[in-house]
Backbone as ProteinMPNN parsed JSONL, in Angstrom:
{"seq_chain_A": "MEDTETLTVMFLDIVSYTKTTSQLSREEVNRLHEVFEDMVLPIFDRYSGKVVKDTGDGFLVAFKSPTNAVLCGMELQDALYEYNELNPKNPLKVRVAVHTGEVIKRKNDIYGEAINIAARIEDITPPNQIFFSEAVFSAMNKQEIPFTHLGLKRFRGLKYPVRIFKARGRHGIRRRKAPSALGGILRILMALGLIALAAYVVYFILTNFYY", "coords_chain_A": {"N_chain_A": [[2.422, 22.476, 32.226], [2.686, 19.973, 29.732], [0.904, 19.922, 26.625], [-0.68, 17.158, 25.691], [-1.651, 14.282, 23.703], [-3.153, 11.205, 22.784], [-2.584, 9.795, 19.747], [-2.904, 8.388, 16.437], [-0.295, 8.17, 14.252], [0.908, 8.801, 10.975], [3.508, 8.258, 8.699], [4.227, 9.102, 5.445], [6.005, 8.646, 2.526], [7.651, 9.455, -0.597], [9.342, 7.05, -2.387], [12.803, 6.981, -3.198], [12.967, 9.712, -3.727], [14.855, 11.844, -3.977], [16.566, 10.936, -6.037], [14.709, 10.739, -8.11], [13.715, 13.405, -8.426], [16.047, 14.734, -9.06], [16.423, 14.298, -11.696], [14.62, 15.819, -12.987], [13.161, 18.848, -14.328], [12.568, 22.125, -12.836], [9.925, 22.828, -13.264], [8.822, 20.336, -13.822], [9.218, 19.067, -11.367], [7.519, 20.581, -9.743], [5.113, 19.88, -10.946], [5.039, 17.164, -10.363], [4.685, 17.244, -7.572], [2.183, 18.48, -7.48], [0.523, 16.544, -8.704], [0.869, 14.423, -6.902], [-0.077, 15.531, -4.482], [-2.724, 16.163, -5.191], [-3.697, 13.636, -5.41], [-3.349, 12.343, -2.88], [-4.229, 14.028, -0.749], [-7.141, 14.315, -0.73], [-7.757, 11.717, 0.06], [-6.66, 11.52, 2.636], [-8.44, 13.315, 3.886], [-10.821, 11.897, 3.618], [-10.595, 9.914, 5.497], [-10.496, 11.256, 7.829], [-7.985, 12.287, 8.452], [-5.465, 14.448, 9.628], [-3.257, 16.651, 8.185], [-0.185, 17.21, 9.465], [2.358, 17.98, 8.85], [4.158, 18.863, 5.943], [6.63, 17.119, 4.531], [8.2, 17.503, 2.376], [9.09, 15.332, 0.715], [6.944, 13.872, 1.347], [4.382, 13.241, 3.831], [3.44, 13.975, 7.238], [0.887, 12.698, 9.07], [-1.944, 12.891, 11.202], [-4.245, 10.887, 13.027], [-7.373, 10.226, 14.645], [-8.393, 7.707, 14.806], [-7.036, 4.468, 14.833], [-7.805, 2.412, 13.066], [-8.869, 3.825, 10.88], [-6.536, 5.074, 10.051], [-4.884, 2.993, 9.032], [-6.56, 1.943, 7.048], [-6.7, 4.175, 5.434], [-4.05, 4.261, 4.539], [-4.077, 1.943, 2.978], [-5.898, 2.625, 0.976], [-4.497, 4.714, -0.175], [-2.296, 3.333, -1.288], [-3.664, 1.79, -3.139], [-4.656, 3.778, -4.867], [-2.273, 4.807, -5.863], [-1.277, 2.566, -7.122], [-3.081, 2.331, -9.265], [-2.487, 4.72, -10.563], [0.183, 4.241, -11.32], [-0.147, 2.151, -13.108], [-1.172, 3.496, -15.26], [0.87, 5.196, -15.789], [3.498, 3.988, -16.485], [6.129, 4.673, -17.107], [6.861, 6.709, -15.425], [6.565, 6.04, -12.539], [5.06, 6.392, -9.267], [6.184, 5.524, -6.25], [5.439, 4.722, -2.954], [5.918, 4.541, 0.616], [4.373, 3.543, 3.646], [4.057, 4.185, 7.046], [2.792, 3.461, 10.276], [1.887, 4.378, 13.576], [0.705, 4.235, 16.95], [0.432, 6.377, 19.707], [1.314, 8.486, 22.555], [1.531, 11.944, 21.948], [3.25, 15.094, 21.946], [1.828, 18.223, 21.725], [2.448, 21.178, 19.998], [2.355, 24.4, 18.835], [0.897, 23.849, 16.371], [2.229, 21.562, 15.623], [3.528, 18.223, 16.197], [5.249, 16.204, 18.587], [7.547, 13.851, 20.121], [8.039, 10.48, 21.473], [6.35, 8.758, 20.072], [6.307, 9.792, 17.494], [8.963, 9.424, 16.787], [9.111, 6.613, 16.786], [7.329, 5.949, 14.725], [8.747, 7.068, 12.586], [11.026, 5.441, 12.576], [9.874, 2.992, 11.906], [9.043, 3.611, 9.358], [11.492, 3.707, 8.06], [12.151, 1.03, 7.622], [10.201, 0.111, 5.99], [9.201, -1.372, 2.984], [8.959, -0.273, -0.522], [5.651, 0.461, -1.705], [4.283, -0.679, 0.415], [2.648, -1.107, 3.654], [3.472, -0.685, 6.888], [2.861, -1.282, 10.348], [2.68, -0.672, 13.906], [2.582, -2.686, 16.961], [1.012, -1.322, 18.765], [-0.856, -0.035, 17.162], [-2.044, -2.288, 16.013], [-3.232, -3.492, 18.267], [-5.261, -1.695, 18.873], [-6.812, -1.344, 16.592], [-9.603, -2.196, 14.377], [-9.711, -5.428, 13.713], [-11.183, -6.912, 11.962], [-11.537, -5.468, 9.721], [-9.146, -5.103, 8.478], [-6.794, -6.823, 6.697], [-3.866, -8.591, 7.693], [-0.358, -9.229, 8.317], [1.844, -10.723, 10.594], [5.008, -9.604, 11.436], [6.919, -9.832, 13.366], [9.247, -9.047, 16.118], [11.142, -6.046, 16.054], [14.227, -4.398, 16.399], [15.281, -1.076, 16.976], [17.562, 1.55, 16.332], [18.303, 3.799, 18.903], [15.974, 3.383, 20.288], [14.793, 2.012, 23.296], [13.328, -0.338, 23.712], [12.278, -3.228, 21.798], [10.089, -3.226, 18.907], [7.03, -4.581, 17.976], [6.097, -5.55, 14.761], [3.712, -5.202, 12.141], [2.231, -5.974, 8.963], [0.087, -4.507, 6.634], [-1.987, -6.215, 4.411], [-3.277, -7.412, 1.238], [-5.167, -5.588, -0.782], [-3.429, -3.5, -1.795], [-0.388, -3.07, -3.67], [-0.504, -5.479, -5.022], [-0.357, -7.192, -7.988], [-2.864, -6.997, -10.297], [-4.751, -9.417, -12.139], [-4.151, -9.571, -15.563], [-6.31, -8.598, -18.216], [-7.563, -11.116, -20.378], [-5.888, -11.63, -23.461], [-6.775, -11.065, -26.942], [-5.633, -12.981, -28.633], [-5.094, -15.004, -26.788], [-7.705, -15.731, -26.124], [-8.65, -16.759, -28.562], [-6.973, -18.975, -28.854], [-7.818, -20.536, -26.696], [-10.419, -21.117, -27.494], [-9.921, -22.651, -29.799], [-8.625, -24.821, -28.635], [-10.698, -25.871, -27.115], [-12.485, -26.621, -29.154], [-10.926, -28.551, -30.366], [-10.836, -30.519, -28.356], [-13.521, -31.229, -28.3], [-13.801, -32.304, -30.859], [-12.068, -34.497, -30.626], [-13.373, -36.003, -28.654], [-15.713, -36.626, -30.031], [-14.677, -38.26, -32.06], [-13.756, -40.436, -30.544], [-16.159, -41.456, -29.557], [-17.372, -42.161, -32.001], [-15.554, -44.136, -32.868], [-15.904, -46.114, -30.922], [-18.602, -46.816, -31.317], [-18.598, -47.771, -33.986], [-16.92, -49.985, -33.841], [-17.874, -51.73, -31.943], [-20.577, -52.074, -32.216], [-21.214, -52.72, -34.807]], "CA_chain_A": [[2.181, 21.087, 31.821], [2.663, 19.805, 28.277], [-0.361, 19.545, 25.988], [-0.448, 15.855, 25.062], [-2.817, 13.547, 23.223], [-2.846, 9.929, 22.14], [-2.998, 9.827, 18.349], [-2.248, 7.477, 15.493], [0.44, 9.012, 13.303], [1.339, 8.142, 9.736], [4.507, 8.844, 7.822], [4.1, 8.683, 4.042], [7.015, 9.327, 1.717], [7.931, 8.968, -1.939], [10.601, 6.292, -2.431], [13.813, 7.486, -4.145], [12.549, 11.066, -4.104], [16.012, 12.643, -4.416], [16.992, 10.443, -7.342], [13.674, 11.067, -9.088], [13.63, 14.842, -8.684], [17.308, 15.228, -9.637], [16.354, 14.109, -13.142], [13.498, 16.604, -13.482], [13.256, 20.302, -14.298], [11.789, 22.708, -11.742], [8.514, 22.731, -13.644], [8.417, 18.941, -13.677], [9.151, 18.789, -9.932], [6.266, 21.184, -9.265], [4.014, 19.076, -11.463], [5.05, 15.928, -9.577], [4.067, 17.546, -6.28], [0.759, 18.741, -7.7], [-0.131, 15.26, -8.946], [0.914, 13.658, -5.655], [-0.973, 16.146, -3.507], [-4.108, 16.0, -5.666], [-4.073, 12.237, -5.217], [-3.36, 11.863, -1.495], [-4.91, 14.896, 0.214], [-8.543, 13.931, -0.55], [-7.843, 10.436, 0.781], [-6.489, 11.873, 4.049], [-9.696, 13.916, 4.356], [-11.865, 10.88, 3.661], [-10.415, 9.109, 6.714], [-10.357, 12.217, 8.944], [-6.582, 12.484, 8.77], [-5.025, 15.844, 9.632], [-1.866, 16.816, 7.772], [0.556, 17.985, 10.45], [3.577, 18.521, 8.259], [4.61, 18.474, 4.608], [8.065, 16.874, 4.712], [8.877, 17.696, 1.107], [8.924, 14.095, -0.058], [5.802, 13.139, 1.886], [3.562, 13.913, 4.836], [3.152, 13.444, 8.561], [-0.556, 12.85, 9.199], [-2.455, 12.412, 12.492], [-5.594, 10.332, 13.005], [-7.962, 9.842, 15.92], [-8.716, 6.279, 14.74], [-6.022, 3.591, 14.248], [-8.384, 1.698, 11.925], [-8.914, 4.761, 9.753], [-5.175, 5.348, 9.584], [-4.41, 1.89, 8.187], [-7.421, 1.909, 5.857], [-6.246, 5.288, 4.602], [-2.833, 3.81, 3.872], [-4.429, 0.955, 1.963], [-6.483, 3.324, -0.172], [-3.399, 5.441, -0.816], [-1.544, 2.403, -2.128], [-4.529, 1.435, -4.263], [-4.683, 4.91, -5.8], [-0.966, 4.892, -6.511], [-1.186, 1.429, -8.038], [-3.816, 2.696, -10.475], [-1.708, 5.762, -11.233], [1.375, 3.636, -11.921], [-0.59, 1.37, -14.263], [-1.367, 4.442, -16.365], [2.127, 5.942, -15.991], [4.57, 3.029, -16.179], [7.467, 5.263, -17.293], [7.131, 7.615, -14.311], [5.754, 5.564, -11.416], [5.214, 6.969, -7.936], [6.16, 4.477, -5.239], [5.493, 5.282, -1.613], [5.854, 3.623, 1.753], [3.503, 4.08, 4.689], [4.32, 3.653, 8.386], [1.754, 3.936, 11.197], [2.106, 4.033, 14.996], [-0.202, 4.891, 17.897], [1.069, 6.695, 20.974], [1.122, 9.835, 23.076], [2.346, 12.966, 21.298], [3.246, 16.437, 22.526], [1.303, 19.184, 20.746], [3.036, 22.51, 20.189], [2.341, 25.287, 17.675], [0.423, 23.124, 15.187], [3.124, 20.442, 15.315], [3.511, 17.191, 17.228], [6.571, 15.666, 18.888], [7.547, 12.791, 21.118], [8.534, 9.148, 21.107], [5.463, 8.155, 19.074], [6.767, 10.254, 16.18], [10.237, 8.765, 16.53], [8.858, 5.209, 16.461], [6.745, 5.919, 13.38], [9.824, 7.351, 11.632], [11.879, 4.246, 12.502], [9.13, 1.982, 11.144], [9.094, 4.03, 7.955], [12.824, 3.387, 7.529], [12.257, -0.381, 7.217], [9.049, -0.247, 5.164], [9.542, -1.438, 1.555], [8.048, 0.448, -1.406], [4.299, -0.075, -1.954], [3.827, -1.441, 1.574], [2.182, -0.408, 4.848], [3.878, -1.33, 8.13], [2.34, -0.603, 11.527], [3.181, -1.209, 15.168], [1.668, -3.462, 17.802], [0.05, -0.397, 19.37], [-1.923, 0.122, 16.173], [-2.708, -3.586, 15.91], [-4.058, -3.729, 19.46], [-6.407, -0.785, 18.94], [-7.581, -1.272, 15.342], [-10.614, -3.22, 14.119], [-8.998, -6.45, 12.944], [-12.077, -7.483, 10.952], [-11.523, -4.606, 8.541], [-7.793, -4.957, 7.925], [-5.975, -8.036, 6.608], [-2.532, -8.258, 8.181], [0.656, -10.263, 8.529], [2.738, -10.425, 11.717], [6.404, -9.67, 10.986], [7.803, -10.096, 14.493], [9.867, -7.938, 16.842], [12.258, -5.369, 15.399], [14.962, -3.456, 17.242], [15.63, 0.139, 16.257], [18.572, 2.389, 16.966], [17.762, 4.912, 19.665], [14.808, 2.967, 21.063], [15.208, 1.079, 24.337], [12.615, -1.605, 23.606], [11.904, -3.612, 20.425], [8.71, -2.922, 18.507], [6.425, -5.635, 17.169], [5.683, -4.933, 13.506], [2.729, -5.882, 11.298], [2.093, -5.453, 7.595], [-1.244, -4.594, 6.03], [-1.905, -6.95, 3.154], [-4.55, -7.525, 0.521], [-5.417, -4.91, -2.037], [-2.342, -2.686, -2.312], [0.861, -3.717, -4.037], [-0.712, -6.786, -5.645], [-0.65, -7.026, -9.404], [-4.118, -7.599, -10.698], [-4.641, -10.243, -13.326], [-4.394, -8.848, -16.797], [-7.428, -9.092, -19.014], [-7.07, -12.04, -21.393], [-5.701, -11.034, -24.775], [-7.593, -11.642, -28.004], [-4.968, -14.197, -29.092], [-5.31, -16.05, -25.791], [-9.084, -16.188, -26.246], [-8.756, -17.591, -29.762], [-6.306, -20.253, -28.577], [-8.674, -21.327, -25.82], [-11.538, -21.615, -28.304], [-9.41, -23.717, -30.645], [-8.375, -25.989, -27.784], [-12.003, -26.453, -26.776], [-13.002, -27.293, -30.358], [-10.125, -29.751, -30.56], [-11.288, -31.523, -27.391], [-14.836, -31.699, -28.749], [-13.58, -33.175, -32.02], [-11.468, -35.733, -30.141], [-14.424, -36.764, -27.979], [-16.614, -37.143, -31.068], [-13.982, -39.351, -32.74], [-13.734, -41.584, -29.643], [-17.509, -42.022, -29.573], [-17.558, -42.793, -33.318], [-14.726, -45.345, -32.902], [-16.548, -47.13, -30.081], [-19.848, -47.257, -31.966], [-18.33, -48.536, -35.234], [-16.17, -51.205, -33.57], [-18.545, -52.644, -31.013], [-21.989, -52.26, -32.526], [-21.389, -53.077, -36.218]], "C_chain_A": [[2.071, 21.003, 30.297], [1.263, 19.426, 27.803], [-0.129, 18.257, 25.214], [-1.77, 15.223, 24.642], [-2.347, 12.236, 22.616], [-3.454, 9.927, 20.747], [-2.35, 8.68, 17.592], [-1.602, 8.333, 14.419], [0.919, 8.174, 12.125], [2.449, 8.954, 9.076], [4.318, 8.238, 6.435], [5.189, 9.393, 3.265], [7.207, 8.654, 0.37], [9.297, 8.289, -1.924], [11.512, 6.867, -3.515], [13.457, 8.889, -4.646], [13.713, 11.885, -4.656], [16.474, 12.236, -5.805], [15.999, 10.848, -8.43], [13.693, 12.542, -9.447], [14.914, 15.408, -9.293], [17.326, 15.108, -11.153], [15.247, 14.946, -13.785], [13.824, 18.096, -13.472], [12.428, 20.838, -13.139], [10.283, 22.616, -12.027], [7.998, 21.308, -13.459], [8.324, 18.531, -12.212], [7.862, 19.353, -9.345], [5.061, 20.363, -9.709], [3.901, 17.758, -10.696], [4.358, 16.142, -8.238], [2.573, 17.79, -6.424], [-0.014, 17.44, -7.891], [-0.227, 14.458, -7.653], [-0.081, 14.217, -4.643], [-2.439, 15.989, -3.91], [-4.62, 14.583, -5.429], [-4.276, 11.904, -3.742], [-4.178, 12.729, -0.536], [-6.4, 14.566, 0.366], [-8.72, 12.619, 0.208], [-7.617, 10.655, 2.271], [-7.805, 12.4, 4.622], [-10.784, 12.86, 4.547], [-11.788, 10.05, 4.938], [-10.136, 9.987, 7.941], [-8.913, 12.36, 9.404], [-6.209, 13.956, 8.657], [-3.549, 15.914, 9.253], [-1.183, 17.746, 8.769], [1.736, 18.684, 9.791], [3.77, 17.982, 6.855], [6.123, 18.344, 4.694], [8.867, 17.07, 3.436], [8.713, 16.499, 0.209], [7.753, 13.272, 0.449], [5.072, 13.956, 2.931], [3.62, 13.187, 6.17], [1.684, 13.751, 8.816], [-1.001, 12.235, 10.527], [-3.908, 11.982, 12.354], [-6.073, 10.09, 14.43], [-8.152, 8.326, 15.981], [-7.574, 5.475, 14.125], [-6.538, 2.842, 13.017], [-8.422, 2.593, 10.697], [-7.528, 5.02, 9.183], [-4.68, 4.249, 8.643], [-5.253, 1.773, 6.922], [-7.055, 3.033, 4.896], [-4.987, 4.892, 3.843], [-3.117, 2.828, 2.757], [-5.044, 1.626, 0.735], [-5.437, 4.149, -0.911], [-2.62, 4.524, -1.757], [-2.371, 1.951, -3.326], [-4.521, 2.533, -5.325], [-3.37, 5.025, -6.553], [-0.737, 3.729, -7.465], [-1.876, 1.764, -9.355], [-3.059, 3.753, -11.268], [-0.505, 5.162, -11.963], [1.032, 2.756, -13.116], [-0.743, 2.259, -15.485], [-0.094, 5.218, -16.69], [3.327, 5.049, -15.701], [5.983, 3.617, -16.314], [7.848, 6.186, -16.143], [6.302, 7.212, -13.089], [6.045, 6.337, -10.132], [5.085, 5.842, -6.924], [6.31, 5.115, -3.869], [5.525, 4.172, -0.58], [5.096, 4.329, 2.868], [3.833, 3.393, 6.014], [3.345, 4.286, 9.372], [2.078, 3.469, 12.622], [1.117, 4.826, 15.842], [0.537, 5.151, 19.209], [0.8, 8.132, 21.385], [2.073, 10.803, 22.392], [2.24, 14.275, 22.083], [2.828, 17.409, 21.441], [1.868, 20.574, 21.047], [3.046, 23.268, 18.868], [2.011, 24.54, 16.381], [1.355, 22.007, 14.735], [3.009, 19.421, 16.439], [4.903, 16.572, 17.351], [6.423, 14.463, 19.816], [7.992, 11.454, 20.566], [7.659, 8.486, 20.048], [5.881, 8.55, 17.663], [8.07, 9.558, 15.812], [10.036, 7.304, 16.12], [8.274, 5.089, 15.058], [7.818, 6.154, 12.318], [10.746, 6.147, 11.481], [11.178, 3.135, 11.702], [9.153, 2.329, 9.652], [10.42, 3.635, 7.304], [12.913, 1.953, 7.01], [11.103, -0.818, 6.303], [9.445, -0.267, 3.684], [8.576, -0.579, 0.722], [6.722, -0.301, -1.575], [3.729, -0.866, -0.779], [3.374, -0.518, 2.695], [2.587, -1.228, 6.06], [3.273, -0.554, 9.294], [2.757, -1.363, 12.78], [2.124, -2.02, 15.904], [0.633, -2.573, 18.471], [-1.132, -0.158, 18.44], [-2.744, -1.167, 16.092], [-3.664, -3.821, 17.074], [-5.336, -2.907, 19.436], [-7.309, -0.832, 17.714], [-8.657, -2.366, 15.291], [-10.006, -4.262, 13.176], [-9.868, -7.123, 11.891], [-12.03, -6.687, 9.651], [-10.183, -4.58, 7.824], [-7.084, -6.312, 7.882], [-4.529, -7.697, 6.964], [-1.644, -9.493, 8.245], [1.57, -9.822, 9.658], [4.174, -10.62, 11.255], [7.394, -9.892, 12.123], [8.369, -8.836, 15.127], [11.044, -7.371, 16.054], [12.912, -4.417, 16.403], [15.396, -2.266, 16.393], [16.665, 0.936, 17.048], [17.89, 3.562, 17.688], [16.533, 4.577, 20.476], [15.22, 1.873, 22.044], [14.599, -0.299, 24.143], [12.313, -1.938, 22.139], [10.435, -3.317, 20.167], [8.197, -4.079, 17.647], [5.772, -5.0, 15.944], [4.689, -5.835, 12.761], [2.697, -5.224, 9.923], [0.641, -5.581, 7.159], [-1.1, -5.307, 4.698], [-3.272, -6.984, 2.485], [-4.538, -6.763, -0.776], [-4.184, -4.239, -2.616], [-1.133, -3.532, -2.671], [0.718, -5.072, -4.683], [-1.089, -6.573, -7.1], [-1.952, -7.738, -9.733], [-3.909, -8.427, -11.955], [-4.963, -9.421, -14.556], [-5.584, -9.453, -17.531], [-6.885, -10.009, -20.087], [-6.973, -11.36, -22.756], [-6.595, -11.727, -25.797], [-6.986, -12.952, -28.491], [-5.18, -15.332, -28.105], [-6.723, -16.603, -25.871], [-9.277, -17.104, -27.44], [-8.141, -18.96, -29.516], [-7.161, -21.141, -27.686], [-9.867, -21.9, -26.574], [-11.099, -22.781, -29.177], [-9.151, -24.985, -29.846], [-9.691, -26.681, -27.422], [-12.588, -27.206, -27.959], [-12.245, -28.579, -30.622], [-10.554, -30.872, -29.619], [-12.647, -32.092, -27.792], [-14.689, -32.67, -29.915], [-13.005, -34.522, -31.592], [-12.519, -36.605, -29.464], [-15.379, -37.381, -28.989], [-15.981, -38.323, -31.789], [-13.991, -40.608, -31.876], [-15.102, -42.26, -29.633], [-17.77, -42.758, -30.882], [-16.802, -44.11, -33.399], [-15.393, -46.468, -32.105], [-17.797, -47.677, -30.762], [-19.581, -48.13, -33.173], [-17.652, -49.866, -34.948], [-16.933, -52.199, -32.698], [-20.014, -52.893, -31.355], [-22.24, -52.633, -33.991], [-20.507, -54.26, -36.552]], "O_chain_A": [[1.446, 21.85, 29.659], [0.534, 18.706, 28.485], [0.55, 18.267, 24.186], [-2.841, 15.568, 25.14], [-1.277, 12.165, 22.012], [-4.668, 10.042, 20.58], [-1.376, 8.083, 18.05], [-2.272, 9.124, 13.755], [1.282, 7.006, 12.268], [2.342, 10.17, 8.916], [4.259, 7.019, 6.277], [5.295, 10.618, 3.332], [6.963, 7.458, 0.209], [10.289, 8.882, -1.5], [11.057, 7.198, -4.609], [13.624, 9.207, -5.823], [13.576, 12.545, -5.686], [16.742, 13.089, -6.651], [16.39, 11.247, -9.527], [13.688, 12.9, -10.625], [14.88, 16.44, -9.963], [18.145, 15.739, -11.821], [14.967, 14.806, -14.976], [14.665, 18.548, -12.696], [11.667, 20.09, -12.523], [9.483, 22.356, -11.128], [6.876, 21.1, -12.997], [7.456, 17.74, -11.844], [7.191, 18.694, -8.55], [4.111, 20.173, -8.95], [2.797, 17.293, -10.413], [3.542, 15.322, -7.816], [1.786, 17.356, -5.583], [-1.082, 17.257, -7.307], [-1.272, 13.885, -7.344], [-0.835, 13.467, -4.023], [-3.292, 15.714, -3.066], [-5.82, 14.361, -5.27], [-5.259, 11.256, -3.383], [-4.766, 12.2, 0.407], [-6.892, 14.537, 1.494], [-9.712, 12.43, 0.912], [-8.302, 10.046, 3.093], [-8.233, 11.989, 5.701], [-11.562, 12.914, 5.499], [-12.804, 9.54, 5.41], [-9.61, 9.518, 8.951], [-8.644, 12.533, 10.592], [-6.593, 14.629, 7.701], [-2.699, 15.315, 9.911], [-1.551, 18.913, 8.903], [2.072, 19.821, 10.124], [3.572, 16.793, 6.602], [6.824, 19.333, 4.906], [10.074, 16.831, 3.414], [8.253, 16.623, -0.926], [7.574, 12.122, 0.047], [5.124, 15.186, 2.933], [3.818, 11.974, 6.237], [1.272, 14.91, 8.787], [-0.498, 11.186, 10.93], [-4.699, 12.622, 11.66], [-5.276, 9.785, 15.317], [-8.084, 7.727, 17.054], [-7.171, 5.763, 12.998], [-5.806, 2.657, 12.044], [-8.052, 2.171, 9.602], [-7.367, 5.168, 7.971], [-4.123, 4.538, 7.584], [-4.717, 1.531, 5.84], [-7.097, 2.852, 3.679], [-4.869, 5.155, 2.646], [-2.476, 2.87, 1.707], [-4.752, 1.249, -0.4], [-5.487, 4.269, -2.136], [-2.322, 4.9, -2.89], [-1.829, 1.751, -4.413], [-4.398, 2.261, -6.519], [-3.36, 5.309, -7.751], [-0.08, 3.884, -8.494], [-1.331, 1.515, -10.43], [-2.996, 3.692, -12.496], [-0.215, 5.538, -13.099], [1.835, 2.629, -14.041], [-0.478, 1.834, -16.609], [0.005, 5.829, -17.754], [4.092, 5.319, -14.776], [6.925, 3.112, -15.702], [9.033, 6.422, -15.908], [5.432, 7.967, -12.655], [7.141, 6.866, -9.943], [4.008, 5.269, -6.757], [7.194, 5.942, -3.648], [5.202, 3.019, -0.867], [5.167, 5.55, 3.014], [3.881, 2.166, 6.089], [3.094, 5.49, 9.322], [2.484, 2.328, 12.842], [0.74, 5.946, 15.495], [1.185, 4.257, 19.754], [0.15, 8.893, 20.668], [3.266, 10.531, 22.265], [1.26, 14.518, 22.787], [3.409, 17.42, 20.356], [1.785, 21.075, 22.168], [3.669, 22.833, 17.899], [2.769, 24.601, 15.413], [1.279, 21.557, 13.592], [2.462, 19.714, 17.502], [5.633, 16.434, 16.369], [5.32, 14.111, 20.235], [8.28, 11.305, 19.378], [8.163, 7.733, 19.215], [5.816, 7.736, 16.742], [8.262, 9.15, 14.667], [10.71, 6.814, 15.213], [8.682, 4.22, 14.287], [7.802, 5.512, 11.267], [11.204, 5.858, 10.375], [11.815, 2.429, 10.92], [9.268, 1.448, 8.8], [10.455, 3.271, 6.129], [13.659, 1.68, 6.069], [11.036, -1.977, 5.894], [9.973, 0.724, 3.18], [7.506, -0.204, 1.2], [6.683, -1.531, -1.586], [2.791, -1.643, -0.957], [3.666, 0.677, 2.699], [2.103, -2.345, 6.244], [3.177, 0.673, 9.248], [3.135, -2.534, 12.724], [0.951, -2.041, 15.533], [-0.492, -3.005, 18.721], [-2.277, -0.087, 18.888], [-3.975, -1.137, 16.101], [-4.782, -4.298, 16.877], [-6.377, -3.356, 19.916], [-8.46, -0.402, 17.785], [-8.622, -3.328, 16.058], [-9.813, -4.001, 11.989], [-9.355, -7.827, 11.022], [-12.438, -7.182, 8.601], [-10.086, -4.095, 6.696], [-6.804, -6.889, 8.932], [-4.025, -6.64, 6.584], [-2.113, -10.631, 8.229], [2.023, -8.678, 9.682], [4.522, -11.683, 10.74], [8.579, -10.116, 11.876], [8.031, -7.717, 14.741], [11.835, -8.111, 15.467], [12.229, -3.723, 17.155], [15.822, -2.423, 15.248], [16.631, 0.979, 18.277], [17.012, 4.222, 17.133], [16.084, 5.396, 21.277], [15.91, 0.924, 21.672], [15.258, -1.312, 24.376], [12.114, -1.034, 21.328], [9.642, -3.177, 21.098], [8.863, -4.5, 16.702], [5.001, -4.046, 16.058], [4.816, -7.06, 12.758], [3.088, -4.069, 9.757], [0.037, -6.645, 7.299], [-0.174, -5.021, 3.938], [-4.286, -6.633, 3.087], [-3.968, -7.222, -1.767], [-3.908, -4.387, -3.806], [-0.882, -4.572, -2.062], [1.717, -5.762, -4.881], [-2.04, -5.851, -7.402], [-2.11, -8.931, -9.475], [-2.997, -8.164, -12.738], [-5.935, -8.667, -14.579], [-5.826, -10.659, -17.471], [-5.838, -9.716, -20.664], [-7.865, -10.61, -23.153], [-7.104, -12.822, -25.558], [-7.704, -13.921, -28.737], [-5.414, -16.475, -28.499], [-6.928, -17.805, -25.706], [-9.983, -18.109, -27.35], [-8.701, -19.981, -29.912], [-7.226, -22.354, -27.889], [-10.279, -23.033, -26.325], [-11.809, -23.781, -29.289], [-9.422, -26.09, -30.316], [-9.785, -27.908, -27.422], [-13.126, -28.301, -27.797], [-12.826, -29.577, -31.045], [-10.63, -32.032, -30.022], [-12.895, -33.288, -27.644], [-15.346, -33.709, -29.967], [-13.394, -35.564, -32.119], [-12.55, -37.817, -29.678], [-15.807, -38.524, -28.827], [-16.672, -39.293, -32.102], [-14.201, -41.712, -32.379], [-15.196, -43.486, -29.692], [-18.327, -43.856, -30.877], [-17.32, -45.093, -33.929], [-15.443, -47.616, -32.546], [-18.013, -48.889, -30.774], [-20.266, -49.134, -33.37], [-17.793, -50.799, -35.738], [-16.645, -53.396, -32.73], [-20.623, -53.827, -30.833], [-23.391, -52.843, -34.372], [-20.502, -54.724, -37.692]]}, "name": "protein", "num_of_chains": 1, "seq": "MEDTETLTVMFLDIVSYTKTTSQLSREEVNRLHEVFEDMVLPIFDRYSGKVVKDTGDGFLVAFKSPTNAVLCGMELQDALYEYNELNPKNPLKVRVAVHTGEVIKRKNDIYGEAINIAARIEDITPPNQIFFSEAVFSAMNKQEIPFTHLGLKRFRGLKYPVRIFKARGRHGIRRRKAPSALGGILRILMALGLIALAAYVVYFILTNFYY"}
C-alpha cells in the first residue's frame, strides 16, 4: 500500500531565471542563490514548511496547514518587495502557487495529482503574486487571508477545471513614497497662500460693510 498524506504544497520559483542567470558569472549565480536561500528558508521554517525539493530556480515546500502555506507566501512576497526596493537594478521576482491534496510519499519526495495541480497553477501565476486552489480556500482560515476569486481555469492534462483564488493585500503593492522635501515646501506655501487669501477676504468685508 502506498504511503499517502493530505498536505498543502507550494511551488515557488524565480521568474525569468534562465534569462537572469545567463547574464551572470558562476560566482554571481552562486551569490544569487545564497541571497535567495538566506531570504526564503527562514520564512519556510517560521510557518512550519518543509522543503521537499530544490528545483534549481525555486522550491517545492509542504505544509500541514493551508493557512500557514498562504501566509508564508505572503511573507515571502513582502520580503522580496523590500529586497527589490533596495536592489532596483537586480530585482528578484517570484511567483507562488499553493494547492491542498493527497500526495504519495516516497524516499523523501512527494508525488501525485496534487503536485501536478500545484505545478499547473504555478504556470499561470504572474510575477509577485500568490495563486491558490479552491481546496486551499475551503480549508484555510479566511479571516487571516485577504483574497480575490479568479474563477474556474482549465489545465492541460487535468480532467476537471480548478477554481483559482489570489491572495491580495500586502505583497506586490507599491507603498506610498515618503513625501519629498520639495513637496513639503510646496504644501506649506499653498497653506500660507490660503491663509493670506482668507485674511484679505475678511479685511475686504470689514472695510466695505462696517466703515
